Coordinates of C-alpha atoms in Angstrom, one line a residue:
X1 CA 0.0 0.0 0.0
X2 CA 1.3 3.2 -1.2
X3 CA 2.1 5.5 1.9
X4 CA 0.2 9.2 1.9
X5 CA 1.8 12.6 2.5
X6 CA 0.6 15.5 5.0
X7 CA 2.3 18.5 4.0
X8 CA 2.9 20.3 7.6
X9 CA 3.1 23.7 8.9
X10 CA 6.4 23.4 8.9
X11 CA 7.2 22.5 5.9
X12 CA 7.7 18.9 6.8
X13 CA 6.2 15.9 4.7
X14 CA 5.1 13.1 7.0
X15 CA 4.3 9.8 5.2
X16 CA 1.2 8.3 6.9
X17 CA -1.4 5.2 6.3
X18 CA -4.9 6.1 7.4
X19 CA -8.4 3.7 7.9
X20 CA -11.3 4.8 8.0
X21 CA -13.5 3.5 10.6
X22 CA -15.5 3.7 13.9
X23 CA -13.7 5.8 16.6
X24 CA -12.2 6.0 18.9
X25 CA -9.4 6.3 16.2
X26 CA -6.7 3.9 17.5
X27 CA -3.1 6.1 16.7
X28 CA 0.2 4.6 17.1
X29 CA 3.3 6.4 17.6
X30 CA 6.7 4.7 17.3
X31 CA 10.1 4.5 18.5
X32 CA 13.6 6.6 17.8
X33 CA 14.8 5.6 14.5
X34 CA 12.0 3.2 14.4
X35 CA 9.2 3.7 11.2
X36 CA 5.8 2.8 10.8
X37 CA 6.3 -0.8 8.3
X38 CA 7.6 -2.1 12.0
X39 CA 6.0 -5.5 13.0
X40 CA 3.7 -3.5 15.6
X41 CA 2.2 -0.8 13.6
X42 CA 1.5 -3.1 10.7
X43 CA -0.2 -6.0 12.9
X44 CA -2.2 -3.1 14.5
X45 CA -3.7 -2.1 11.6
X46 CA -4.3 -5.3 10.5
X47 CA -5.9 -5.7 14.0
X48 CA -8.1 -2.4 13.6
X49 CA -9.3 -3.1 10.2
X50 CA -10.8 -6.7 11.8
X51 CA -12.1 -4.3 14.5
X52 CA -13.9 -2.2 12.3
X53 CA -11.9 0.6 13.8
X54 CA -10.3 3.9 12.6
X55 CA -6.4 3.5 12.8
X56 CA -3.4 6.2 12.0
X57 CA 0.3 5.1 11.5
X58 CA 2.6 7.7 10.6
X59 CA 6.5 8.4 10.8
X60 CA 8.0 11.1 12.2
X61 CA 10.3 13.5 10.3
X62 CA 14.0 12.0 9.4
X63 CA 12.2 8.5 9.8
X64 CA 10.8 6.0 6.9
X65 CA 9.5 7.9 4.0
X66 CA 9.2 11.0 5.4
X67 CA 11.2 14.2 4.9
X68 CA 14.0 15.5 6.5
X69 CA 17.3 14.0 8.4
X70 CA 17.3 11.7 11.3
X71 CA 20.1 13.4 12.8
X72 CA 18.4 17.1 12.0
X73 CA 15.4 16.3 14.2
X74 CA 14.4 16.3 18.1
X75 CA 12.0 15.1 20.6
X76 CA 9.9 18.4 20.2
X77 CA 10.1 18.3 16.8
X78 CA 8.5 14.7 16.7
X79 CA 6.3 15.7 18.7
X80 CA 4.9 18.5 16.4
X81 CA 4.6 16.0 13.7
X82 CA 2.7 13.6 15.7
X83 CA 0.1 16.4 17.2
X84 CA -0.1 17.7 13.4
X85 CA -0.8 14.5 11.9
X86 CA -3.4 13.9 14.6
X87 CA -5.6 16.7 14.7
X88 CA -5.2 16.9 10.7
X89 CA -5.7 13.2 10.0
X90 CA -8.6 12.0 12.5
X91 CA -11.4 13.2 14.2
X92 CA -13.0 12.5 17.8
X93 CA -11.7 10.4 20.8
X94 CA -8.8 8.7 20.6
X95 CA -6.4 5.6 22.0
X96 CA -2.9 6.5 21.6
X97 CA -0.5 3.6 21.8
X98 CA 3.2 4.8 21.8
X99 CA 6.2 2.2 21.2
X100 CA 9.2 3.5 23.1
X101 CA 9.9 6.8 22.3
X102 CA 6.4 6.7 20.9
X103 CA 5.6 6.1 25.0
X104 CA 6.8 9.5 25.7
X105 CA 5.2 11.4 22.6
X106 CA 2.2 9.8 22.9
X107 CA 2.3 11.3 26.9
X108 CA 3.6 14.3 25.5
X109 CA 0.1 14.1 23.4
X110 CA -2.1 13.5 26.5
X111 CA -1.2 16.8 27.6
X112 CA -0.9 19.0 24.1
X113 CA -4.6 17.0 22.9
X114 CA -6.2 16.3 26.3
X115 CA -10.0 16.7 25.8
X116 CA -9.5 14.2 22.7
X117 CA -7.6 11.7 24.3
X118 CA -9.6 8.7 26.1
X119 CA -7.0 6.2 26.9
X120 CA -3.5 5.3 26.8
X121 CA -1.3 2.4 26.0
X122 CA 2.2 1.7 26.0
X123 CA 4.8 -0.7 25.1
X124 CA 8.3 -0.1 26.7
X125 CA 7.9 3.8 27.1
X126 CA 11.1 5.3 27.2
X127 CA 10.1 8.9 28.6
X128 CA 12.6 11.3 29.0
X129 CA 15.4 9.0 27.8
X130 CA 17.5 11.7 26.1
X131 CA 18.1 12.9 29.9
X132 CA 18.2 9.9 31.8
X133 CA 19.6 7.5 29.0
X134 CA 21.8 9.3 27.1
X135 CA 22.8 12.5 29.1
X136 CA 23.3 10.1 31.9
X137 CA 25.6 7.8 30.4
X138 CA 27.3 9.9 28.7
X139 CA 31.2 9.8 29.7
X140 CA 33.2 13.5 30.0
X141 CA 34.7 12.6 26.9
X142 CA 31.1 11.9 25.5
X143 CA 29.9 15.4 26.5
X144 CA 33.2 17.7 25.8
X145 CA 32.9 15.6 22.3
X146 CA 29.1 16.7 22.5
X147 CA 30.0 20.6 23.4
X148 CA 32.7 21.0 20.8
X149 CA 31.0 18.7 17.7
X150 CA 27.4 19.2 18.6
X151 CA 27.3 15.3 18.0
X152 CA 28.5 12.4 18.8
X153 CA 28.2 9.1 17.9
X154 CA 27.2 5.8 20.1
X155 CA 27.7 2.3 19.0
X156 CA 23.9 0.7 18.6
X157 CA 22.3 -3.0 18.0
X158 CA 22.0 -2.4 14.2
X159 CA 23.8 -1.5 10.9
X160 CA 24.9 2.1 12.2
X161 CA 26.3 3.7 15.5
X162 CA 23.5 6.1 16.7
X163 CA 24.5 10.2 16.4
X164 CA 22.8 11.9 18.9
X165 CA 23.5 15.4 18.7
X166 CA 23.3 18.6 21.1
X167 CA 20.1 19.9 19.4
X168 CA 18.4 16.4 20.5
X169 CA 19.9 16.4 23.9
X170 CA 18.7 20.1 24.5
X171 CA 15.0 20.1 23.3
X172 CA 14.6 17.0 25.3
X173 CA 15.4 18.9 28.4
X174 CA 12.1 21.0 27.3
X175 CA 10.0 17.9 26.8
X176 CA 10.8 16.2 29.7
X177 CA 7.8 14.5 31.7
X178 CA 8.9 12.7 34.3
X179 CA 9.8 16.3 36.0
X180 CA 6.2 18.1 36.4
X181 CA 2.8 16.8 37.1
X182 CA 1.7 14.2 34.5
X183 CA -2.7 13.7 35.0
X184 CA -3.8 10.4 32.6
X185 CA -7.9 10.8 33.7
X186 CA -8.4 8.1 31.6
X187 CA -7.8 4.2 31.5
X188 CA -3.9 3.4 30.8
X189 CA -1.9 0.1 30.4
X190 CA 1.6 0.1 30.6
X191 CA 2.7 -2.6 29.5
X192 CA 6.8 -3.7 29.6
X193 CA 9.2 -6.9 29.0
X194 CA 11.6 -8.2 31.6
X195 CA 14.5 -8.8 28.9
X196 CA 14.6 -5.5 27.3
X197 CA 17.7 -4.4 27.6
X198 CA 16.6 -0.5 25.8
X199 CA 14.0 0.4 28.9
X200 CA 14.0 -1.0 32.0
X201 CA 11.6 -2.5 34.4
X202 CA 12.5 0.6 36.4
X203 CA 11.6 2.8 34.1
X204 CA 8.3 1.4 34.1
X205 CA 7.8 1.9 37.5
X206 CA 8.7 5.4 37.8
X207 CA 6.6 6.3 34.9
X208 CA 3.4 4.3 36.9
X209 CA 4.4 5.7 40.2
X210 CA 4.6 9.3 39.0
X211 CA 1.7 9.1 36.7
X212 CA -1.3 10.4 38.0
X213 CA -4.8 8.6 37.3
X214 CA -7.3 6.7 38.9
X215 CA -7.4 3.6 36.3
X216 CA -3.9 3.0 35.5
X217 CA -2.0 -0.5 35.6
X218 CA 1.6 -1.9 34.5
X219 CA 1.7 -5.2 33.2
X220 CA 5.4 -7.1 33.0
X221 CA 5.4 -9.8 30.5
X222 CA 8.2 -12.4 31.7
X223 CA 11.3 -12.7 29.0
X224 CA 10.0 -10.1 26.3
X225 CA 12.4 -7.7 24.6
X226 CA 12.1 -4.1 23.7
X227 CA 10.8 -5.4 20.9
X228 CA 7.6 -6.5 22.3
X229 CA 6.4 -8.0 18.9
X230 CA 5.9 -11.8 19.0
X231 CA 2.3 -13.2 18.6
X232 CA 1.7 -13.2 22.5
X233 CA 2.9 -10.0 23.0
X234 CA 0.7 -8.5 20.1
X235 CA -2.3 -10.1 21.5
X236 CA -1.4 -8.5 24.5
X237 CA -1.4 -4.9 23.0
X238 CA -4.8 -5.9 21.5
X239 CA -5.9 -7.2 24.2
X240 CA -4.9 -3.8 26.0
X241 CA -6.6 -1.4 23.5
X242 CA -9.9 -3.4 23.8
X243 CA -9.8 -3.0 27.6
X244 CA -9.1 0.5 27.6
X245 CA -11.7 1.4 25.4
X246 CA -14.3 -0.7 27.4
X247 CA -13.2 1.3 30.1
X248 CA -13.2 4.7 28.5
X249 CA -17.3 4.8 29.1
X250 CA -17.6 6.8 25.7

């Protein structure tokens, strides 16, 4: 299926795939450097078309088809993409389901999009991560290399070391979550792998403890990755979205 282009403010084109269906539009955001033919978004939508349901996949600027340079872009400027393609792309209540850094965007949503937001899930959120993963282990070398390049470059699990740059480290300071209240009035599943080795069970924790809502819950699946994508895990997710809308009393 041949990806569509929203043409943003900015100047930005974001490649999306959009059903049409019943709403609350399900949306799913995904992770850093990650793009929307992943094995989640594409089951998802497979999942929502048997549901009947509205569904949005998109990518972020610098990722998959859409424009612009991985290494040119931040955590605020994905953000603006997302928010963009949302209120742009789909109408009414919505389930947001964010994928790592997708966790934190899609939190970042429940505040920017509040009133059209009626439930929340996510699969190894990695909220402020630029702070407290990369700032964090960052070596002095790392940052004076950081302050005088404005990048620099960390070995990763795939073909190509990761650059993360000042710009990315800097906006995510502004975007952080973790630091100021965080309401989630609506139902939310959090739901995170013992063996992932990106986001830790910790992480999950904190993110649950600070959270604020009365119908929240954190569900650790024994032995799955950060990827989260084998067939029980993505019953799981469904299984999630189906609860949180049943609960959403829309």
């Amino acid at each position: 299926m041949t990806a569509r282009y929203l043409e943003t403010s900015t100047g930005r084109r974001i490649a999306y795939h959009l059903t049409q269906g019943a709403t609350p539009a399900v949306v799913f955001l995904g992770g850093f450097k990650s793009d929307m033919e992943g094995t989640k978004a594409v089951w998802l939508e497979a999942w929502a078309k048997a549901q009947g349901r509205a569904f949005l996949r998109f990518d972020y600027s610098g990722h998959g088809q859409s424009s612009e340079a991985f290494v040119d872009g931040c955590i605020g400027d994905w953000a603006a993409d997302a928010q963009e393609a949302i209120e742009t792309l789909t109408d009414g209540p919505l389930v947001l389901v964010g994928s790592s850094m997708g966790g934190w965007i899609s939190l970042l949503m429940t505040q920017r999009i509040a009133a059209r937001v009626c439930g929340l899930v996510t699969i190894a959120a990695a909220p402020d991560f630029t702070e407290d993963g990369f700032w964090a282990s960052f070596t002095e070398a790392q940052k004076a290399t950081l302050e005088a390049d404005g990048q620099v470059a960390l070995p990763s699990d795939y073909d190509e070391p990761y650059i993360i740059t000042q710009r990315l480290i800097e906006d995510g300071r502004k975007q952080l979550v973790l630091r100021r209240p965080l309401p989630l009035p609506f139902p939310v599943r959090f739901l995170q792998g013992t063996a992932d080795t990106s986001v830790s069970v910790d992480t999950a924790i904190r993110l649950l403890n600070h959270a604020e809502g009365a119908d929240m819950r954190l569900t650790l699946v024994d032995g799955a990755n950060h990827s989260f994508s084998d067939a029980d895990c993505l019953e799981l997710v469904g299984t999630s979205i189906l609860e949180v809308l049943a609960r959403a009393n829309l």
